[in-house]
Short mmCIF file of C-alpha atoms in Angstrom, two decimals:
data_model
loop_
_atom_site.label_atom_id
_atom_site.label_comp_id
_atom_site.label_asym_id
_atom_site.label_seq_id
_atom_site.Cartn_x
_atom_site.Cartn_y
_atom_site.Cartn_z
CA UNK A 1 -2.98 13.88 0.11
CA UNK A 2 -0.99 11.02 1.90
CA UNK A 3 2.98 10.02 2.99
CA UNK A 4 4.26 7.28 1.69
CA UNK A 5 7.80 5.76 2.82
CA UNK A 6 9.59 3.22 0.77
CA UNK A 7 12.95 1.21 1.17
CA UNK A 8 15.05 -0.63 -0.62
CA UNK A 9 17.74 -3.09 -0.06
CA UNK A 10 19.59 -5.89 -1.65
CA UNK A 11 17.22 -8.35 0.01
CA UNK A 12 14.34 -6.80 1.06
CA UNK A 13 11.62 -4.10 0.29
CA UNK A 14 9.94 -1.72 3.11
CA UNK A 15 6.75 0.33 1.98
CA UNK A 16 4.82 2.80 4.57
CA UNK A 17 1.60 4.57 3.71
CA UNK A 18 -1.45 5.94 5.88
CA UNK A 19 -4.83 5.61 4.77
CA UNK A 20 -6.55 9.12 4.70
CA UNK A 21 -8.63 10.52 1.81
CA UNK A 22 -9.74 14.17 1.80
CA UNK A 23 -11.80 16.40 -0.10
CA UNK A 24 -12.37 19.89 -0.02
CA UNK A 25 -13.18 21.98 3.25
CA UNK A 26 -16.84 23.05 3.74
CA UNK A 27 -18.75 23.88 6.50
CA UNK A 28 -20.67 21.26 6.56
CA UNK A 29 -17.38 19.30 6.37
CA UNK A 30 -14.84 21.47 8.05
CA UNK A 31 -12.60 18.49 8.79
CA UNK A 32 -12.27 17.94 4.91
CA UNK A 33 -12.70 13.79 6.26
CA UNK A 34 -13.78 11.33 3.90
CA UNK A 35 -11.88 8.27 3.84
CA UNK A 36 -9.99 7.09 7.07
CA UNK A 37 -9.58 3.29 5.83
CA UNK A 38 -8.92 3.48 2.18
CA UNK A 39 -6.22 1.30 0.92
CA UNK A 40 -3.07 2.58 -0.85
CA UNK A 41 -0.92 0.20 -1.24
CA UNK A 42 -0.20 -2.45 -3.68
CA UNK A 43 1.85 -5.52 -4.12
CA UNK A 44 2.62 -7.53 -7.06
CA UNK A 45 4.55 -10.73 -7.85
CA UNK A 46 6.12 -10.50 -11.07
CA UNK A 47 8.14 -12.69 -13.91
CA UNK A 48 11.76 -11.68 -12.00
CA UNK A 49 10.15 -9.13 -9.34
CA UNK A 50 8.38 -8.38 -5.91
CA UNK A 51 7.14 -4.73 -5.67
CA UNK A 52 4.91 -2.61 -3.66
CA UNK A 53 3.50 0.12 -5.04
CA UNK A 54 1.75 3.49 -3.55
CA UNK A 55 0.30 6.48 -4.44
CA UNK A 56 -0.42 10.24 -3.38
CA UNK A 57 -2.74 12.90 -5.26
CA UNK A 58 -5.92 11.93 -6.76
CA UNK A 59 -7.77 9.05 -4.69
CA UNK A 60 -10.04 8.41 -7.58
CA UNK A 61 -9.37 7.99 -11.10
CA UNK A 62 -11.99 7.24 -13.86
CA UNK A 63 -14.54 7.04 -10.40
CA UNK A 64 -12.56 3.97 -8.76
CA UNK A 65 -10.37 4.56 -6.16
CA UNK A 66 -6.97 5.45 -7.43
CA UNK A 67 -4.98 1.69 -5.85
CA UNK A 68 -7.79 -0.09 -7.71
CA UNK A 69 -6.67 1.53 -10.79
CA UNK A 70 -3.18 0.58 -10.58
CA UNK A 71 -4.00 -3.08 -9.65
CA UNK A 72 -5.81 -3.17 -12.72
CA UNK A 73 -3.14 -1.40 -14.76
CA UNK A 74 -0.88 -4.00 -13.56
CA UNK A 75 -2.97 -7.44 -13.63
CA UNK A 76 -4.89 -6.16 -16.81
CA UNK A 77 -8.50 -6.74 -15.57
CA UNK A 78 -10.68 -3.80 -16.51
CA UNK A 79 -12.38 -3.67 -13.61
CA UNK A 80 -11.54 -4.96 -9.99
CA UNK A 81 -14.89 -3.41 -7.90
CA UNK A 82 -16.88 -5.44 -6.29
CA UNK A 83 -15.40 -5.84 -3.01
CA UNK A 84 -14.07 -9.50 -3.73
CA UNK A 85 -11.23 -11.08 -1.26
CA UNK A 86 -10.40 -13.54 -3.46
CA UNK A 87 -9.91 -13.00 -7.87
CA UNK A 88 -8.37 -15.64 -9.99
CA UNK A 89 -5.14 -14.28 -12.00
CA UNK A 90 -3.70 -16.71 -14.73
CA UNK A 91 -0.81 -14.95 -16.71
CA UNK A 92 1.05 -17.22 -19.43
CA UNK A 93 3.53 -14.94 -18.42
CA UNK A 94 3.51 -12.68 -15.84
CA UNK A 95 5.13 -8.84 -16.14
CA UNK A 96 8.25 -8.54 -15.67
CA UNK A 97 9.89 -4.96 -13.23
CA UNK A 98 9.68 -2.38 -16.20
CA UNK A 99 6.58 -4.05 -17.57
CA UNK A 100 5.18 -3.31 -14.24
CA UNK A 101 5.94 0.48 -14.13
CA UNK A 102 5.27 1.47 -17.73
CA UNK A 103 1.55 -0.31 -17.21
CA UNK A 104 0.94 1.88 -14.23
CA UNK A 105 2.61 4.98 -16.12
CA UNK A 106 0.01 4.81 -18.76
CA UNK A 107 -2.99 3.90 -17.06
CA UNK A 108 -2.63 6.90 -14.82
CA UNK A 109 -1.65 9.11 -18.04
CA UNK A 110 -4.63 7.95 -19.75
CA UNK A 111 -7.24 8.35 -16.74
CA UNK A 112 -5.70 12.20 -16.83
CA UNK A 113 -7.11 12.60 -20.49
CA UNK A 114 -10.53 12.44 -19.33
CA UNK A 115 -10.42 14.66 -16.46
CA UNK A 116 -11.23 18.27 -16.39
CA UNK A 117 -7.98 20.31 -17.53
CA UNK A 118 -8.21 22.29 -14.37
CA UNK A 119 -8.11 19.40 -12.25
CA UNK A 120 -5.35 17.59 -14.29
CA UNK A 121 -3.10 20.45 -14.27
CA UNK A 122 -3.59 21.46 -10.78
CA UNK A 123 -3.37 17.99 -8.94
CA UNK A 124 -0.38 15.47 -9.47
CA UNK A 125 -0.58 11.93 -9.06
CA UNK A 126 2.69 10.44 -7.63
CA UNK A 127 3.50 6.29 -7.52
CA UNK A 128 6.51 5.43 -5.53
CA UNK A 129 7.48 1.79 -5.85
CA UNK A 130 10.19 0.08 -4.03
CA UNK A 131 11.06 -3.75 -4.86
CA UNK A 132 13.73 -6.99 -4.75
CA UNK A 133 14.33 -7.65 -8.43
CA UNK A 134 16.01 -10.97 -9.41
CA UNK A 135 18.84 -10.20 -12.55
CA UNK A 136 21.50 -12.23 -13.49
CA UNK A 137 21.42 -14.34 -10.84
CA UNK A 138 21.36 -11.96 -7.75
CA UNK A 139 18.50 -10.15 -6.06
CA UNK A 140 18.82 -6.36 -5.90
CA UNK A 141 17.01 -3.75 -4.33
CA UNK A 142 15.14 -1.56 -6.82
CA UNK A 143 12.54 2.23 -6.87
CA UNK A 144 11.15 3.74 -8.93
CA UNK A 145 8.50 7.12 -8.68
CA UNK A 146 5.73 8.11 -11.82
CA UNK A 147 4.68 11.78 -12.19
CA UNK A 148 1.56 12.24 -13.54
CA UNK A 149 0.22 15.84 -14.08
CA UNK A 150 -1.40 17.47 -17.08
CA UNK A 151 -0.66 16.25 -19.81
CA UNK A 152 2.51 15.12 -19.35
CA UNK A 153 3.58 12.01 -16.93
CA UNK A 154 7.67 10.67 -15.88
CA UNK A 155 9.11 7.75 -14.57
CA UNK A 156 12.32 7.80 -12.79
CA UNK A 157 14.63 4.61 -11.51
CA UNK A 158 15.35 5.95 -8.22
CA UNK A 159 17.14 3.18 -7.40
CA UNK A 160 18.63 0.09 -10.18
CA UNK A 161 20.91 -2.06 -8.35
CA UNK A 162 20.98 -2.30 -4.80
CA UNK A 163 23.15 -5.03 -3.44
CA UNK A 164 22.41 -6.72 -0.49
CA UNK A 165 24.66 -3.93 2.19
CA UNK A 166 23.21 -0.96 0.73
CA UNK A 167 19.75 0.66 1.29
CA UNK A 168 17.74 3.89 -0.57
CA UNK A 169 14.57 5.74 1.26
CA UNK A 170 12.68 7.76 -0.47
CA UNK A 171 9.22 9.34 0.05
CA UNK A 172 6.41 11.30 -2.04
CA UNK A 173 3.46 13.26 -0.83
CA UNK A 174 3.71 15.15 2.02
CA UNK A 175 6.91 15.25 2.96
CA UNK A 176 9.02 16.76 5.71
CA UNK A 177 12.45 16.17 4.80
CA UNK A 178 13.79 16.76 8.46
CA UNK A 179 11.28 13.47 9.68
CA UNK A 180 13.08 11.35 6.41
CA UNK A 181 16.50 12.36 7.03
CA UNK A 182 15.79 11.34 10.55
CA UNK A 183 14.96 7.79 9.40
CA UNK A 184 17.95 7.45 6.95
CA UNK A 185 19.77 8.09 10.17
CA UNK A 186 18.37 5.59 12.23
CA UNK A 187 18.51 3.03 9.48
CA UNK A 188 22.04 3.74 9.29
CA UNK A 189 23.09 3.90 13.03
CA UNK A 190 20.80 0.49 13.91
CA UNK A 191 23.22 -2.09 14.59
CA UNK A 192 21.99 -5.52 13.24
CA UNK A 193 19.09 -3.54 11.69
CA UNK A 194 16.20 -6.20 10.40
CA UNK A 195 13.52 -6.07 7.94
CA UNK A 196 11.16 -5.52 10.57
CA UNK A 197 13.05 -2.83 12.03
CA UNK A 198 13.35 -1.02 9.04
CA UNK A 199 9.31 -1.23 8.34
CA UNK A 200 9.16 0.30 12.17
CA UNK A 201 10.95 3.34 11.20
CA UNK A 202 9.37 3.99 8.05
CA UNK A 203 6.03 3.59 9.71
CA UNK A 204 7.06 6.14 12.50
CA UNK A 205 7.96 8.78 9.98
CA UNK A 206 4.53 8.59 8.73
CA UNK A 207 2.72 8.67 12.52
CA UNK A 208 5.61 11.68 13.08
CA UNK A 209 4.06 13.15 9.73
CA UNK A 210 0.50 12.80 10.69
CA UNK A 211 0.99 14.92 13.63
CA UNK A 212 2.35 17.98 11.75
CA UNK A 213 -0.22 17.89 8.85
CA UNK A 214 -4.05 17.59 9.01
CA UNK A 215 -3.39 15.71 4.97
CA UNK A 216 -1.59 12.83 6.61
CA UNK A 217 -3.81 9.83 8.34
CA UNK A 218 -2.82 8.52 11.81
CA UNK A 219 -3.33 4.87 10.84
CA UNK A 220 -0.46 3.33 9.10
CA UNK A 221 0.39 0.77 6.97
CA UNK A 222 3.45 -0.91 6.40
CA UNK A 223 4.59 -3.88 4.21
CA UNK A 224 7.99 -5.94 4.09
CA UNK A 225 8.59 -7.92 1.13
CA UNK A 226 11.05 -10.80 1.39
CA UNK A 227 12.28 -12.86 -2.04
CA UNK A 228 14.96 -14.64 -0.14
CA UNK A 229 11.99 -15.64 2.58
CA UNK A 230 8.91 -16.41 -0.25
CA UNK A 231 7.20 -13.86 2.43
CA UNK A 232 4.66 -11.06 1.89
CA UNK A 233 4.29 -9.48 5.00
CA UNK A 234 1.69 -6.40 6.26
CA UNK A 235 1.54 -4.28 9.20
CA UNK A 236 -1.29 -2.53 10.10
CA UNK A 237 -1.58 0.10 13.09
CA UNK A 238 -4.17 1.72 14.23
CA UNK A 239 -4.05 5.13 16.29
CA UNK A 240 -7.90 5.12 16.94
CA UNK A 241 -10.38 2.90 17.68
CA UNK A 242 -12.90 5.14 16.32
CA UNK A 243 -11.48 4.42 12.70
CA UNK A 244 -12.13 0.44 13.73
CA UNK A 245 -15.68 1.31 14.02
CA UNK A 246 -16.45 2.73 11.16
CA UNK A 247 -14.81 -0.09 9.20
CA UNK A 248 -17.30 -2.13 10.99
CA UNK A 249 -20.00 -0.30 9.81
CA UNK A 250 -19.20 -0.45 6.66
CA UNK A 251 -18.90 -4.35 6.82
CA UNK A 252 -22.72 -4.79 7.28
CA UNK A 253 -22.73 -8.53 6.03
CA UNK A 254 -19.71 -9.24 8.89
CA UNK A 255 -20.85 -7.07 11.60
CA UNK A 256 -21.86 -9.46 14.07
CA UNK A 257 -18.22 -11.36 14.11
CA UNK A 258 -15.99 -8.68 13.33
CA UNK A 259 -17.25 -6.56 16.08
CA UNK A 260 -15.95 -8.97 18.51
CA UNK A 261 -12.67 -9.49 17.01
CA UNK A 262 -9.42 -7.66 16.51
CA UNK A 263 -9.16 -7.00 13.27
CA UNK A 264 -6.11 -5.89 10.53
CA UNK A 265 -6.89 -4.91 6.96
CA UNK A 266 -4.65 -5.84 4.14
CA UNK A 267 -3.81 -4.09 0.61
CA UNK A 268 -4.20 -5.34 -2.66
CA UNK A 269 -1.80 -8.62 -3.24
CA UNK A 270 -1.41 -9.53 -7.06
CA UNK A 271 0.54 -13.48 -7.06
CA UNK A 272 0.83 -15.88 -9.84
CA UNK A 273 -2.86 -17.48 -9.70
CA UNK A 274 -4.37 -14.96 -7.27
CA UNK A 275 -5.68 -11.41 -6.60
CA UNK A 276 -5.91 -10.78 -2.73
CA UNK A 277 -8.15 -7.38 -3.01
CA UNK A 278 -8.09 -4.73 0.06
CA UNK A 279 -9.87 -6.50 2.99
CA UNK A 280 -10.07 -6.92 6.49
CA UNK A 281 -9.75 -10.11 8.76
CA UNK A 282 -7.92 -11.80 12.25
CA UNK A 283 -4.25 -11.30 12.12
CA UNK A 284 -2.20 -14.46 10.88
CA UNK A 285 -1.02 -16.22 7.83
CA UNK A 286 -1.09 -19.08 5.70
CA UNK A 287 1.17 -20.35 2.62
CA UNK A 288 0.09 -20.76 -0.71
CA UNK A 289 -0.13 -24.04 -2.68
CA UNK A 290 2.68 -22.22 -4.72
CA UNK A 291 4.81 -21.89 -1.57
CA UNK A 292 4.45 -18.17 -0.59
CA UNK A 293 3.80 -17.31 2.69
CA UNK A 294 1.70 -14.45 4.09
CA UNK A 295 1.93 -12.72 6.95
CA UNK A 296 -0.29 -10.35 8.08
CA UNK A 297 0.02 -8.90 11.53
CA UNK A 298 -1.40 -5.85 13.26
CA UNK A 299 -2.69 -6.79 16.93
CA UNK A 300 -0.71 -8.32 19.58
CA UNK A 301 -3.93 -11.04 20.35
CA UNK A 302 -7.72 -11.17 19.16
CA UNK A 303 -8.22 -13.77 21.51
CA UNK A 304 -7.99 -11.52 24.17
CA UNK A 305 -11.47 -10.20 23.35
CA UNK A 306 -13.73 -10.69 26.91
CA UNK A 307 -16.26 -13.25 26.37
CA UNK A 308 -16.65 -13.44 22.73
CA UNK A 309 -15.49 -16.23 20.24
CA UNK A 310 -12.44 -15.38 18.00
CA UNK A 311 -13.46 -16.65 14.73
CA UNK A 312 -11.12 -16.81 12.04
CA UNK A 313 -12.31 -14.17 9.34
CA UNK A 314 -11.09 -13.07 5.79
CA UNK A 315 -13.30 -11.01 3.79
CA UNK A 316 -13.49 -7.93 0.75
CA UNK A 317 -13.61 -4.57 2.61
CA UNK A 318 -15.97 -2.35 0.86
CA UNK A 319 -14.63 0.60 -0.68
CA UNK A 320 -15.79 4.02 -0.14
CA UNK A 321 -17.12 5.45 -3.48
CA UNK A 322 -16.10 8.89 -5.22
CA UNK A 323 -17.49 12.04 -3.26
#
C-alpha cells in the first residue's frame, strides 16, 4: 500500500508519494518490509500536457515494478529494466492528456488478465494523476484517478478545467480524510501560498500518514510541475538514514562515491527526446538543450560531507525485483 497526494491548479501541479513496498507478514518477516526506496512516481511531457502520475495497490505488474509499467504504457517501450539513467524517446508526435490516461488505463487492465483471479479481484490498483494542460490558449489545472480491479477498470476526470485561482486535492491509497481535509485547509488559509508551499503540505500529509499506518513509508517524495516556468522540479526527504544505506548497498558499482555524498533520488521523467529512469545522484539541476529545466533538490548541502570530495553523480538506481 502507499499515500499519494496530488494538486492541481491553474498553473501548477503538486504530486506527494512515499516509497514503501510491502508484502505479506511472516515470521520470518514480521515487519512485512520489502521495498523502502522504490519509486512511484512518474512524470511525462506531453503534445499540450505536463502530468505526474502515481500509483497504490500492486507494486508489480507482469514481474516489473508497477511505475515501470506505466512509463512504458505511456512512452510505448516494451520494456524499460535495466537500470538505465538515461533512454532516448523520439515521438513524431508525442501523446496528448487523454492519450496519456487511456494508455495507462489499459496497460494496467491488461496486466490484470494474467494475474491469478484471486489476486485481481482482491487487490485494486489506483493511478492518481494531477497536471497543467495547455487548451485553447490557457493553461489549466487538470486530475484524473484509474481503478483497476478484476476485471473491470474506470477512469474519472477529477478535475477538467482549473483556472489559474482555483486548486483541487485529492488522494488514493491510504487515506485519512481528517489529515487531507487538514491540508485543503491550509492551502486555503496560506496567504501568498507558492508552489513550493503547496508541495510542503502535501508532503506533510503523507509523513502525518506514515505515522498512523505501518502501509505508509516515512520517506517522501514530492514533485512540482511548472508549464509557465519550463520547470520539473523533485523533492526528496528522507526520515532515516538507515533507508540511505541500503540504497547504497544496492548501488554496488557507485558505492565508493555515493557513500560520501548526500544523495536525492529522482522518479521516472518522460520529455520530448529523453527518458530520465528512477535514479539517485547530488542534488541540483541543469536545463535541457530543449529549454526545460530540472530541479532536483532534497539536502540542504552535500558539500558539507567531513573530509570527502563531493563529486557530481547521476546514475540508474537498481530496482528491487518481485518477492
Amino acid at each position: 500500500m502507499t499515500l499519494i497526494v496530488a494538486v492541481a491548479t491553474g498553473n501548477f501541479a503538486v504530486h506527494a508519494s512515499d516509497r514503501y513496498v510491502s508484502v505479506q507478514k511472516t515470521p520470518r518477516n514480521p515487519s512485512g518490509d520489502w521495498d523502502v526506496n522504490a519509486n512511484k512516481t512518474v512524470v511525462v511531457i506531453g503534445s499540450d500536457c505536463w502530468v505526474v502520475l502515481g500509483y497504490t495497490g500492486l507494486a508489480y505488474l507482469d514481474g516489473k515494478p508497477t511505475d515501470q509499467v506505466i512509463a512504458e504504457a505511456i512512452s510505448g517501450y516494451d520494456d524499460l529494466s535495466g537500470g538505465a539513467a538515461f533512454m532516448p524517446w523520439f515521438e513524431e508526435r508525442y501523446p496528448h492528456y487523454r492519450e496519456i490516461r487511456d494508455r495507462v488505463e489499459r496497460r494496467i487492465a491488461d496486466a490484470y488478465t494474467r494475474l491469478p483471479t484471486g489476486v485481481a479481484m482482491k487487490y485494486a490498483t489506483r493511478v492518481l494523476a494531477s497536471g497543467v494542460q495547455r487548451k485553447d490558449g490557457m493553461s489549466r489545472g487538470v486530475m484524473f484517478r484509474i481503478t483497476v480491479q478484476g476485471s473491470g477498470s474506470k477512469a474519472e476526470e477529477l478535475a477538467s478545467s482549473l483556472l489559474h485561482n482555483q486548486f483541487h486535492i485529492d488522494a488514493v491509497g491510504m487515506v485519512n480524510q481528517q489529515v487531507i481535509d487538514r491540508a485543503k485547509h491550509r492551502i486555503e488559509t496560506k496567504q501568498a501560498v507558492t508552489a513550493e508551499d503547496i508541495r510542503d503540505i502535501a508532503m506533510d500529509a503523507v509523513i502525518e500518514t506514515s505515522g498512523m499506518t505501518d502501509y505508509v513509508g516515512d520517506d517522501a517524495m514530492g514533485v512540482i510541475l511548472s508549464n509557465g516556468e519550463q520547470t520539473v522540479g523533485t523533492h526528496f526527504r528522507r526520515s532515516n538514514v538507515q533507508n540511505q544505506e541500503e540504497l547504497f548497498r544496492r548501488m554496488k558499482e557507485h558505492e565508493d562515491t555515493f557513500m560520501y555524498s548526500g544523495v536525492t533520488v529522482t522518479p521516472y521523467v518522460l520529455t520530448h527526446g529523453m527518458i530520465y529512469g528512477p535514479s539517485a545522484g547530488t542534488p541540483g539541476g541543469w536545463v535541457s538543450d530543449s529549454g526545460l529545466k530540472f530541479n532536483f533538490t532534497g539536502f540542504d548541502d552535500p558539500a558539507k560531507v567531513e573530509g570527502k570530495p563531493v563529486k557530481i553523480l547521476f546514475a540508474g538506481q537498481p530496482r528491487k525485483p518481485k518477492p
